């Protein structure tokens, strides 16, 4: 075996070290899955082995789960041959089942993170010991890529901790820290770092049993199965809750529920077969395939610097200055210090700079108090941040990120002052959200080193960074900006300059379509419900409140000034202007489309005067109501997708992976679609163009597709086919 090493000690305990050669992290590759039966056979047949401890040889973790690219292509290799797909899918489930029925006690010594198939591996062991390391997480996150646990997770976790707890955990894809995992009953023991193997061996030597609870006579599901009164309640409620969360957009959620419902009524062996069948069914859906591609494969590629210009030597930013210690600057300082970067945080007054650093102090203290970080590490991270007003401290920085007020003159002055301190080759990045980079770069004496580095709020939670190329930005600055983003462990996309760049520009169309519906007389409640039904995180009015109505108002004003006669007023502009004049700025002051002083928030009664509801009653209650709702959903998704296509035609984006992932991570574009580019591809170019034409005829030019889409429809092309990333690299 190349992935497992076995050392048998004097007491007959075999220590199995899981260590996939040539990889920094263990994953369940095809070769690992193929070797587990060999491992089990050895355990069964070698009389010298009395018990088994499985641990990882990697410092990075126990196992990060299945290699999804490998797995999906393996299972779908037979085209429509379901038996073949089942056999491939069953290989892992069958191997784990063989492990837990080998007749010898098996303990997992979990010395690093165990996620997805990694945790499922340990669930197929009779005993689990985990080390108390703040870095360790245990969880089943498959749902986040459109799948559900298919290595026995739906069957074993439910039998271990009950249907309700297991379903909640799997539906949210959340992980446990070691002590929480013990509290939840997922692991048996938490020990100090470096002690897991010893503790696991002790369990075996003390007579650990080689039988899983579910193979014991008289086993009952904790909390009861579907035919138990309490258990039945869980399924009734669970169905409703999952439906409310997913709006039926995710086949994985429904199939997981079915696998659990059907699987817990039969012996585990049959339950596992049921799981494999539903797993394959899920894997074959367009939604799962779209999500795996964007949220797993493309994300991995972009996180490894797939779009970094080749030929520029790799850089390692060690000192980075952040100017402007407000909401964004404070967040940026925190994430880069967490990544080990020396950080100078500058504001106009010492007080403002200190306030910015305090943000990091608070977040880090929270981590310490929850046991997720040691005090020593916390002190070291905070020691990296210097809050100051002194521009001299910029000297020696590899990069400066400007996050001052959104004002051209102020930004120009900051650029000049900072550049005076910067060595040649150091990069100046602006975090502007609306001002075109090419214009801002006019204040720079080295526009080739001037670039947009657009973070999202809140910086510590939002995983995307949008890098914007100005007209004169050079490849070296781009490579350095990317090296920085990768170092702080965010996902970068690179776009060309445009008003609103890529993400804000396309996202705003979602808000604007909501405003159009409001102007047409649809009820605000209906509009937001429909928004959520499309798979967006919230409705367009709610999200407008989050963004802030006064910001929307200011952007419209600035754009009007910039464009003069060419300015076309946006939908609902007058409604927003009136609301802002009345002091309704959105969620930030508790007054927007909603009143936030009560929970749950309610629609502001005054909205009925500004935008009376006149439509909706004619929908009736029959199928025509559903069709009307469908039309509204279609408008919200198409409006965004058409804008994405326009960005493509204008050269703002040119890589389908960035277009898709940027949309999902940047503005929450419905994840089930895999992103707007995949949405267009999967709809089919012809069908997409036909529908958009129909919407244009009914609602106006905002749905008009660019010529590019007509050409592609004509030739039956797709974005991922015509603009395959490999072709771009070549
Ligand atoms: P903010 O008002 O919270 O912070 C701006 C900070 O800059 C303040 O602390 C201010 O004192 C400081 N400042 C102003 N002039 C300065 C100068 N000459 N020298 C040093 N410091 C100065 O604003 P914010 O929300 O953090 O936004 C900052 C930038 O980030 C803006 O360009 C904004 O468009 C952009 N941005 C904001 C968001 C968001 O969601 N808020 C998202 C992405 C980008």
XYZ file of C-alpha atoms in Angstrom, residues 123 128 140 153 155-170 176 180-187 214 219-224:
36
model
C -17.194 7.458 11.872
C -12.656 8.427 18.095
C -19.541 17.360 6.872
C -22.301 10.139 6.916
C -26.428 6.851 8.098
C -23.778 6.818 10.825
C -24.143 10.365 12.119
C -27.932 9.983 12.449
C -27.495 6.710 14.314
C -24.842 8.296 16.515
C -26.377 11.647 17.505
C -29.996 11.396 16.357
C -31.810 12.471 13.230
C -32.462 16.067 14.241
C -28.917 16.928 15.291
C -27.366 15.132 12.350
C -29.707 16.681 9.787
C -29.135 20.180 11.119
C -25.386 19.780 11.046
C -25.328 18.263 7.558
C -17.385 21.266 15.261
C -17.994 20.747 20.813
C -17.660 17.471 18.913
C -17.320 15.685 22.242
C -20.335 17.552 23.609
C -22.365 16.565 20.550
C -21.383 12.912 20.964
C -19.458 12.732 17.706
C -16.138 11.823 19.347
C -25.825 0.200 15.283
C -30.043 -0.659 18.850
C -32.437 2.275 18.608
C -31.923 5.600 16.824
C -31.379 8.294 19.487
C -34.517 10.437 19.571
C -36.417 7.887 17.468
